[in-house]
Tab-separated table of C-alpha atoms in Angstrom:
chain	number	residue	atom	x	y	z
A	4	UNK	CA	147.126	106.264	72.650
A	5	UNK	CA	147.189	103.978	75.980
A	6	UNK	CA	148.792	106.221	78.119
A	7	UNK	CA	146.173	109.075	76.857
A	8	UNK	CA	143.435	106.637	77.315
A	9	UNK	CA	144.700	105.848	81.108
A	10	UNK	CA	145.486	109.165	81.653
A	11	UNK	CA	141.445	110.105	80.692
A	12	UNK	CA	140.322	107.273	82.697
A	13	UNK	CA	142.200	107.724	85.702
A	14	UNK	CA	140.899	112.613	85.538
A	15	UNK	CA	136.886	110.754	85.351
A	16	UNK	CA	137.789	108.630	87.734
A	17	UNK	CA	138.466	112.122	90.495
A	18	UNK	CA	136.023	113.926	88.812
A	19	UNK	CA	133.271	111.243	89.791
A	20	UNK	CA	134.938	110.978	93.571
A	21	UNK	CA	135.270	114.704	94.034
A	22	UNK	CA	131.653	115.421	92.475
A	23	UNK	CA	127.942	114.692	93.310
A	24	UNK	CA	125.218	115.779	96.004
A	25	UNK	CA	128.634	117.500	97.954
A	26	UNK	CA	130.988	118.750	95.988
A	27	UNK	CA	134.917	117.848	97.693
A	28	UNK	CA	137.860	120.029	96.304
A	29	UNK	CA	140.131	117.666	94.482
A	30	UNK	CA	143.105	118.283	97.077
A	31	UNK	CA	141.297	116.494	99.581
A	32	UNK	CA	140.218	113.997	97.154
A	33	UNK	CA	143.829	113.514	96.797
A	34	UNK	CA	144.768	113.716	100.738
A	35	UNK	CA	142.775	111.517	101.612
A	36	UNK	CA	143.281	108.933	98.892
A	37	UNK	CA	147.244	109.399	99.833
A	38	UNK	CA	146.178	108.455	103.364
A	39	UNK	CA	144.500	105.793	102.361
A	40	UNK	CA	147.445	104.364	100.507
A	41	UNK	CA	149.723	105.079	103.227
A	42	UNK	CA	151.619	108.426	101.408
A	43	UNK	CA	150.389	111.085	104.111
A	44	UNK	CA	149.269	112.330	107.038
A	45	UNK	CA	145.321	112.272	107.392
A	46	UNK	CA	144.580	115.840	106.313
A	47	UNK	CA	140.805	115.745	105.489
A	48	UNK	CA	138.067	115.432	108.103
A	49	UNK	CA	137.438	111.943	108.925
A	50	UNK	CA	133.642	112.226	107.626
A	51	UNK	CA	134.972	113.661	104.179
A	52	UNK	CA	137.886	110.645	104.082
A	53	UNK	CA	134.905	108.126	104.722
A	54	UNK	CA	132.770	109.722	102.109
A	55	UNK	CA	135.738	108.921	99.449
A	56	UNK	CA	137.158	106.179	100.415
A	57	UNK	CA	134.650	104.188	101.288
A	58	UNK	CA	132.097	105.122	99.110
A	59	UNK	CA	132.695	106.965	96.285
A	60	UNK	CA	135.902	105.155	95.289
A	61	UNK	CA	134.600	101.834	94.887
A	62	UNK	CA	131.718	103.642	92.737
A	63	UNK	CA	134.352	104.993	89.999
A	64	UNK	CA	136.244	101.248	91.089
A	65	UNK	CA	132.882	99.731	89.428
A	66	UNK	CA	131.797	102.038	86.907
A	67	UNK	CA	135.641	101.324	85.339
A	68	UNK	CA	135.028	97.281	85.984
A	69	UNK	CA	132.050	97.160	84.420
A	70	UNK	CA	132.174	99.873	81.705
A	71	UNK	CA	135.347	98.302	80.081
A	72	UNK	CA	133.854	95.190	80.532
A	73	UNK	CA	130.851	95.857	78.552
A	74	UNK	CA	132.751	97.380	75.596
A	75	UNK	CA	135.166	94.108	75.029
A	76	UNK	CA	131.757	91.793	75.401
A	77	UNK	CA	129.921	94.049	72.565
A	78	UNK	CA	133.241	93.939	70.476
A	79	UNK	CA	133.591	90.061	70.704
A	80	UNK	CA	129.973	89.490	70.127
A	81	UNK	CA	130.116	91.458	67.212
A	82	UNK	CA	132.735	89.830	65.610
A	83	UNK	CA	131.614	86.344	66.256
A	84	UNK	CA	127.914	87.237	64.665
A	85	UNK	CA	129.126	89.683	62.469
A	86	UNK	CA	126.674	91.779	63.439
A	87	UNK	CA	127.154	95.532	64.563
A	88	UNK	CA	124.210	95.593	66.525
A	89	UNK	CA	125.547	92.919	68.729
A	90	UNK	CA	125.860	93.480	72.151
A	91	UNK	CA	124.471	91.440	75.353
A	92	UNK	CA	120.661	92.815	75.368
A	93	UNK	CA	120.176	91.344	71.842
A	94	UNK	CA	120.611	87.767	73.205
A	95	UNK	CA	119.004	87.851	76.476
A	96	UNK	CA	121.774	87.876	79.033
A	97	UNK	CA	120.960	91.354	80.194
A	98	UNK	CA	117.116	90.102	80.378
A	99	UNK	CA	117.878	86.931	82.389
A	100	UNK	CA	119.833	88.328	84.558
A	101	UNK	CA	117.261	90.777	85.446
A	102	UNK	CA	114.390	88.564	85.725
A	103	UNK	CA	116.622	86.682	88.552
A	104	UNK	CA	116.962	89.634	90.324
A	105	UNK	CA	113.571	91.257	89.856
A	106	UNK	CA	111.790	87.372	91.108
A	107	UNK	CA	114.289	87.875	94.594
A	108	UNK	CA	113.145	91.802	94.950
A	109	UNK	CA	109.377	90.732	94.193
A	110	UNK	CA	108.586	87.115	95.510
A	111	UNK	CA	111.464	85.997	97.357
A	112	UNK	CA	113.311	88.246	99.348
A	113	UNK	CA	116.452	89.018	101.175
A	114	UNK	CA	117.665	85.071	101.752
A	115	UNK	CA	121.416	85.206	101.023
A	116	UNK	CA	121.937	89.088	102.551
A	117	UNK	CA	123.606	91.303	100.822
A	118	UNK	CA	124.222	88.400	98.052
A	119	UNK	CA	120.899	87.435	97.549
A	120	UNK	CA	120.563	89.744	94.615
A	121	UNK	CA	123.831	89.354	92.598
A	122	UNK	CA	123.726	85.545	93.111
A	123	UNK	CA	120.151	85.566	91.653
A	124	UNK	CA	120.954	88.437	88.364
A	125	UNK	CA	124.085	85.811	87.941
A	126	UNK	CA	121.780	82.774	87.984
A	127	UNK	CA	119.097	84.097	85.730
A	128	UNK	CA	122.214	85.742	83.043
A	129	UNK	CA	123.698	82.054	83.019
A	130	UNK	CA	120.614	79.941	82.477
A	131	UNK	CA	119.227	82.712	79.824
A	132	UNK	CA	122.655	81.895	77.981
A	133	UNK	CA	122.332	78.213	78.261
A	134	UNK	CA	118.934	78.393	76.792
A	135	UNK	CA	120.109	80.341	74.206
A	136	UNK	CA	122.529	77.254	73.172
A	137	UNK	CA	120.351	74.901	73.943
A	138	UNK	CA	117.593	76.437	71.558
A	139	UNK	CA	120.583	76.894	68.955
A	140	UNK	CA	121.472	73.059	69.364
A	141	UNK	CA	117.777	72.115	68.210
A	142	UNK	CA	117.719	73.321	65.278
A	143	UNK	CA	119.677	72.465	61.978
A	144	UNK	CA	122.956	74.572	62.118
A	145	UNK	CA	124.482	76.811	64.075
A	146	UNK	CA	125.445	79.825	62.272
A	147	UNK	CA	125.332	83.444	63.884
A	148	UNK	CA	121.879	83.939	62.382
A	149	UNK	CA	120.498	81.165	64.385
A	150	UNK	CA	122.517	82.530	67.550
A	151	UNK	CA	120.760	85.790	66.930
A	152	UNK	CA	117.076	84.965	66.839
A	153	UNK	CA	117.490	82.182	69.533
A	154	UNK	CA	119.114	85.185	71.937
A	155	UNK	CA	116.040	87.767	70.952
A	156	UNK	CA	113.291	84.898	71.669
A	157	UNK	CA	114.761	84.218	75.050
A	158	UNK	CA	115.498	87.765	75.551
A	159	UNK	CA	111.521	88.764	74.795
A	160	UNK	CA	110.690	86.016	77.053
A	161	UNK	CA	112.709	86.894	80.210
A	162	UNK	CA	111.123	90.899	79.496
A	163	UNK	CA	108.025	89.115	79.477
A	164	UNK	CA	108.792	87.110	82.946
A	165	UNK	CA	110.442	90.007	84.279
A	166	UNK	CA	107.171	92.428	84.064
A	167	UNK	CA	104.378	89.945	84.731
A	168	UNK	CA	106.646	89.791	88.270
A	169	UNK	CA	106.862	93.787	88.536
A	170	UNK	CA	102.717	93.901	87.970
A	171	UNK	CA	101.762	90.501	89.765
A	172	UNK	CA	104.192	91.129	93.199
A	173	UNK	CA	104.422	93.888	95.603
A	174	UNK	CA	103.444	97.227	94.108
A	175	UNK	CA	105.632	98.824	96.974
A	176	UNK	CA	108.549	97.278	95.219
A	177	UNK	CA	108.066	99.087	91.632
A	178	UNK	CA	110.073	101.814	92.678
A	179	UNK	CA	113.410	100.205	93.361
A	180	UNK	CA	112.570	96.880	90.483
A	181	UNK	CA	112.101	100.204	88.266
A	182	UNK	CA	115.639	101.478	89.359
A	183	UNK	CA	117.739	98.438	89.076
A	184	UNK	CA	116.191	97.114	85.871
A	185	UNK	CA	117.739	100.776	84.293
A	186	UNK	CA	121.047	100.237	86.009
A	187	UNK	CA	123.270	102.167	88.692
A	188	UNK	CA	126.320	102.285	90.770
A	189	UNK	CA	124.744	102.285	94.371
A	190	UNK	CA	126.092	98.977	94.873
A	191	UNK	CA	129.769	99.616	94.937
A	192	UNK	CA	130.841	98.445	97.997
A	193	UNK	CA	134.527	97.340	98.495
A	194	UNK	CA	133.243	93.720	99.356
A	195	UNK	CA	131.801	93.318	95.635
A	196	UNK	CA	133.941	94.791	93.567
A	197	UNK	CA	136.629	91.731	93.821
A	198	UNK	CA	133.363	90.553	91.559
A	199	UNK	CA	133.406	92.528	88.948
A	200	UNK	CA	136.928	92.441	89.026
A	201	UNK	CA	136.405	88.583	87.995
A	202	UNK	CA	134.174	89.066	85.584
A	203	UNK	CA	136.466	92.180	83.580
A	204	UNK	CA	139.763	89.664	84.054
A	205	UNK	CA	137.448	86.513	82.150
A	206	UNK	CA	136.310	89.015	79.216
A	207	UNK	CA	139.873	90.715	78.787
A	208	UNK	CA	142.173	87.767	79.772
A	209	UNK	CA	139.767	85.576	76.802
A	210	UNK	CA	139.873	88.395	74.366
A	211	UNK	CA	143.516	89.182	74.293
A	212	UNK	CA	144.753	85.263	74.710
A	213	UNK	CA	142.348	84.652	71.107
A	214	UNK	CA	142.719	87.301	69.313
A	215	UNK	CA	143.908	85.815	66.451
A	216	UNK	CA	140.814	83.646	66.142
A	217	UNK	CA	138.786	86.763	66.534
A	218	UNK	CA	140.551	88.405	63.712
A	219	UNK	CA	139.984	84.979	61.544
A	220	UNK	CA	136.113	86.219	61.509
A	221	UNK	CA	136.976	89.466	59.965
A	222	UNK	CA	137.568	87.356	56.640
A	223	UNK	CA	134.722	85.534	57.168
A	224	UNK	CA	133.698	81.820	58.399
A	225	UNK	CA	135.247	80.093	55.254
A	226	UNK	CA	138.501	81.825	55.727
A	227	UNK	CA	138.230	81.377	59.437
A	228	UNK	CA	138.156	77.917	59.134
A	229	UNK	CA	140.766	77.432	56.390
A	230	UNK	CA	142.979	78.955	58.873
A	231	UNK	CA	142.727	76.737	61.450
A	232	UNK	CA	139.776	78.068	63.554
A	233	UNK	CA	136.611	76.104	64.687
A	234	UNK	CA	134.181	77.995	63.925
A	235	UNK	CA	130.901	77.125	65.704
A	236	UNK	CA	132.823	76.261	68.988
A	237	UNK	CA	135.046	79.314	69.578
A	238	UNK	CA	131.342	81.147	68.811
A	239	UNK	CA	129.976	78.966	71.546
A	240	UNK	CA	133.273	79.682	74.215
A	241	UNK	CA	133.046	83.444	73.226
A	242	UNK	CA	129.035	83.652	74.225
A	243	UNK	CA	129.559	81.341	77.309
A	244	UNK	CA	132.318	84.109	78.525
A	245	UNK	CA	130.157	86.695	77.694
A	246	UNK	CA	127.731	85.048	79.364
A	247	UNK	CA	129.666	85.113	82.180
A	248	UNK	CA	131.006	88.079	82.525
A	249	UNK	CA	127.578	90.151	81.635
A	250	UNK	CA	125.948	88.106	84.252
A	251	UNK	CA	128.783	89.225	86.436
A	252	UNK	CA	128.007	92.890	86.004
A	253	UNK	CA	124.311	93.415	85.708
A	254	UNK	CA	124.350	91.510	88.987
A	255	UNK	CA	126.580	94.724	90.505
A	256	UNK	CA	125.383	97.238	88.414
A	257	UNK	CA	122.001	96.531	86.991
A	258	UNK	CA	121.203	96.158	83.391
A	259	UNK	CA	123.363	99.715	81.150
A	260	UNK	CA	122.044	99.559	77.965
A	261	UNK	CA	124.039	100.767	74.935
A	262	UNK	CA	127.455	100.593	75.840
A	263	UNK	CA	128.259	97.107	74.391
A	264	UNK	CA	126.407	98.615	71.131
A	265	UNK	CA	128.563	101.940	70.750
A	266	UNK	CA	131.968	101.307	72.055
A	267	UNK	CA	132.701	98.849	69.311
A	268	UNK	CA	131.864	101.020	66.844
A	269	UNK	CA	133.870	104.492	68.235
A	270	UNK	CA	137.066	101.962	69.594
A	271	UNK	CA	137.475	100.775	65.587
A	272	UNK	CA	138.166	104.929	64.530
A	273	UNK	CA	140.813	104.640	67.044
A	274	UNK	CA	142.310	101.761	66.676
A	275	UNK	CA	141.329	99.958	63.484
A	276	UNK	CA	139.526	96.084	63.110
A	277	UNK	CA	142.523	94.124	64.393
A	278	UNK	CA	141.571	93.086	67.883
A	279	UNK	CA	144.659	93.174	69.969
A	280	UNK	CA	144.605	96.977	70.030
A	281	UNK	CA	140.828	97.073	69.901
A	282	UNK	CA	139.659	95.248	72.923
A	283	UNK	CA	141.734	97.687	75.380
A	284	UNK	CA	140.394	100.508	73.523
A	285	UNK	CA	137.068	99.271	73.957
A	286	UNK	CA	137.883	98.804	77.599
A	287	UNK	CA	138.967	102.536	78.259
A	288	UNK	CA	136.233	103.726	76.204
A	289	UNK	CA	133.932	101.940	78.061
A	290	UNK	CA	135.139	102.719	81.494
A	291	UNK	CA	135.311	106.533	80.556
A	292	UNK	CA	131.690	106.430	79.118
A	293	UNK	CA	130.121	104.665	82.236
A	294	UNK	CA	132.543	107.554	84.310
A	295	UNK	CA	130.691	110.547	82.498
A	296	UNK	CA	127.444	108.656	82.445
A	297	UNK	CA	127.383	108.132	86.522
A	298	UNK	CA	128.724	111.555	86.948
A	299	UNK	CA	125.103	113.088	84.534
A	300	UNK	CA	123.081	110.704	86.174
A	301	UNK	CA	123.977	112.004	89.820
A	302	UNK	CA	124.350	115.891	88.778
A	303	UNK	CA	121.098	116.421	86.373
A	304	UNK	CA	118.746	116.743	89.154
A	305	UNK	CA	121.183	116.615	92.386
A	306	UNK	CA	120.527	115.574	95.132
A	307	UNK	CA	118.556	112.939	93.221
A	308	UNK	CA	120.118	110.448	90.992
A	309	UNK	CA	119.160	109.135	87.918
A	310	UNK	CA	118.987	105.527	86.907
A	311	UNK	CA	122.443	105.045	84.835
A	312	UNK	CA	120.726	103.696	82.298
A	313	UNK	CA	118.668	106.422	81.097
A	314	UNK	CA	121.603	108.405	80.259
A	315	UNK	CA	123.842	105.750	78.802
A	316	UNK	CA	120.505	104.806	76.756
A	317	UNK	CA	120.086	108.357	75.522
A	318	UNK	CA	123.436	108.808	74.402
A	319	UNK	CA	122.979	105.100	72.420
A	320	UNK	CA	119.629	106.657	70.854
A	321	UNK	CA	121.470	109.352	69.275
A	322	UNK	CA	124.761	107.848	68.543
A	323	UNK	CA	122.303	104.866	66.619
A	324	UNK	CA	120.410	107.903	64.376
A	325	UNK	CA	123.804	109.862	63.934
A	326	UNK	CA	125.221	106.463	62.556
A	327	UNK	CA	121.773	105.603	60.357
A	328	UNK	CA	121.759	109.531	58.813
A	329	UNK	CA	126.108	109.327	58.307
A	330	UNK	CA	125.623	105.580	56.389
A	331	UNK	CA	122.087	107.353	54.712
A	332	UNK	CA	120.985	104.204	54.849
C-alpha cells in the first residue's frame, strides 16, 4: 500500500510539472529534471528547463508539503475531539492566519519583502490558537466540547476581522485578498518551501512519535486515562502543533478548505483506525488530492487559474452530502 501510494504521488507529481498553460512532453520533464540532479546532459531548451525546475517543481514540492500536511492535522484533530468534522477551519487557525495576511495586503504593506506575508498568516494562525486556549482555560473544564465552540467563536471572529479589512481598505486589493483567502500554489518558490517542509516534519514527526496516545482516544477519555495518558494536555500539545503547522501552510499556500475534513475519513477505508498506518495514509492522500486539485484549478479555464480552494471545496461539498445520504442520517 506505501509503495502504491508513493508510486501515485510521485505520476501527479509529473503530471502537474509537465501540464498547465504549456503543455511539456514528459521526456523533457524528465531531461531536464535528470540535469538538474546531475544524471544528464542538458537536453531541453534552457527556457523549458527554467520553466520546470524552477517553477513548476517547487509547485508540486508544495502542493505535496502542504497537502499531506493537512490530512495528518484533520486526522489528529479528529481524534483528540472526537469529532469527524474536525479539521483546522472549525477552530480558527485557518481564519487567523488569514486575517494576518489579509491586514499586511490591505493596511500595511510589503515591510518584510517577500516574508512580509507568511510571517504575518503565521502570526495571526498562532495567536488565533492561543486564544482558543486561553478562552478554553476560562471556563470550567476542558473537554473537546469546550475546545470546539471556543475554536468556532474565534474562528467567526477572525472572518469577521478579516472582511471588515477587505471592505474598509483598498478596493484595488479585493482581487488578490479574494485569491489568497481561497488558497493557491503561486507561491512555491524554492526559498519557501524549506518552510513548509518544517511545518509537514512537526505534524508527521508528532503524530508518528504518539501514536499510541492517539490510539488511547479511540476507547475514549476514561480508557485513555486509565492507560496512562493525560488527557487534557496531550489535547492541548496536539492543537498547539496543529497550530503550528496550519499556520505554517496557509502562510505558503493560502487557506484549502476541505482537505483536513475528507482525508481522515477516505485514509481509515484504507488503512483502518489505528494511527501508525493512518497518518502516512493521510499524508499521501493528501498530497495526491492537493496534486489533482492544482492540476483542475490551472486546466478548467487555462490560461487562467483558479483559486485552489474552489476546487478542493467542491470536491468537500460533495464528498460531505455523499457521506450524509450513505449514513441516511
Amino acid at each position: 500500500m506505501l509503495v502504491v501510494g508513493l508510486v501515485l504521488v510521485m505520476a501527479l507529481a509529473l503530471a502537474s510539472i509537465a501540464y498547465g498553460s504549456t503543455v511539456i512532453p514528459l521526456v523533457d520533464v524528465l531531461n531536464a529534471l535528470a540535469h538538474a540532479v546531475g544524471l544528464g546532459e542538458q537536453a531541453t531548451s534552457a527556457p523549458v528547463e527554467r520553466i520546470i525546475v524552477d517553477l513548476r517543481l517547487p509547485r508540486a514540492l508544495l502542493a505535496v508539503c502542504v497537502g499531506a500536511g493537512l490530512g495528518i492535522v484533520g486526522a489528529m484533530l479528529q481524534t483528540v475531539t472526537r469529532n469527524d468534522l474536525a479539521d483546522p477551519f472549525l477552530f480558527g487557525l485557518s481564519s487567523g492566519a488569514a486575517a494576518g495576511a489579509v491586514s499586511v495586503i490591505t493596511l500595511f504593506g510589503d515591510r518584510f519583502g517577500i516574508w512580509t506575508l507568511p510571517i504575518a498568516a503565521f502570526s495571526g494562525g498562532m495567536l488565533a490558537a492561543v486564544s482558543v486556549l486561553v478562552l478554553v482555560r476560562r471556563v470550567q473544564g476542558q473537554g473537546p466540547e469546550r475546545l470546539i465552540l471556543a475554536g468556532l467563536s474565534v474562528s467567526f471572529l477572525f472572518a469577521a476581522l478579516t472582511n471588515y479589512l477587505v471592505f474598509a481598505g483598498d478596493q484595488r486589493t479585493a482581487h488578490s485578498v479574494l485569491f489568497w483567502t481561497l488558497g493557491g500554489l503561486g507561491l512555491a518558490r524554492w526559498d519557501n518551501l524549506p518552510l513548509a517542509l518544517t511545518g509537514l516534519a512537526a505534524i508527521l514527526v508528532y503524530a508518528l512519535a504518539n501514536h499510541r496516545n492517539l490510539d488511547a482516544f479511540l476507547a475514549g477519555e476514561g480508557t485513555a486515562e486509565s492507560l496512562g495518558v493525560r488527557v487534557t494536555r496531550t489535547r492541548n500539545i496536539v492543537f498547539i502543533v496543529c497550530a503550528f503547522s496550519t499556520a505554517i501552510f496557509v502562510s505558503v499556500a493560502g487557506v484549502i478548505g476541505f482537505v483536513g475534513l475528507m482525508i481522515p475519513h477516505i485514509a481509515r477505508r484504507f488503512a483502518g483506525q489505528l494511527h501508525a498506518g493512518m497518518i502516512i495514509t493521510c499524508a499521501l492522500l493528501g498530497a495526491m488530492l492537493i496534486l489533482l486539485s492544482d492540476l483542475a484549478a490551472r486546466l478548467l479555464l487555462a490560461p487562467q487559474e483558479l483559486p485552489i480552494g474552489i476546487v478542493t471545496s467542491s470536491v468537500g461539498a460533495f464528498f460531505v452530502m455523499a457521506t450524509l445520504l450513505r449514513r441516511r442520517y
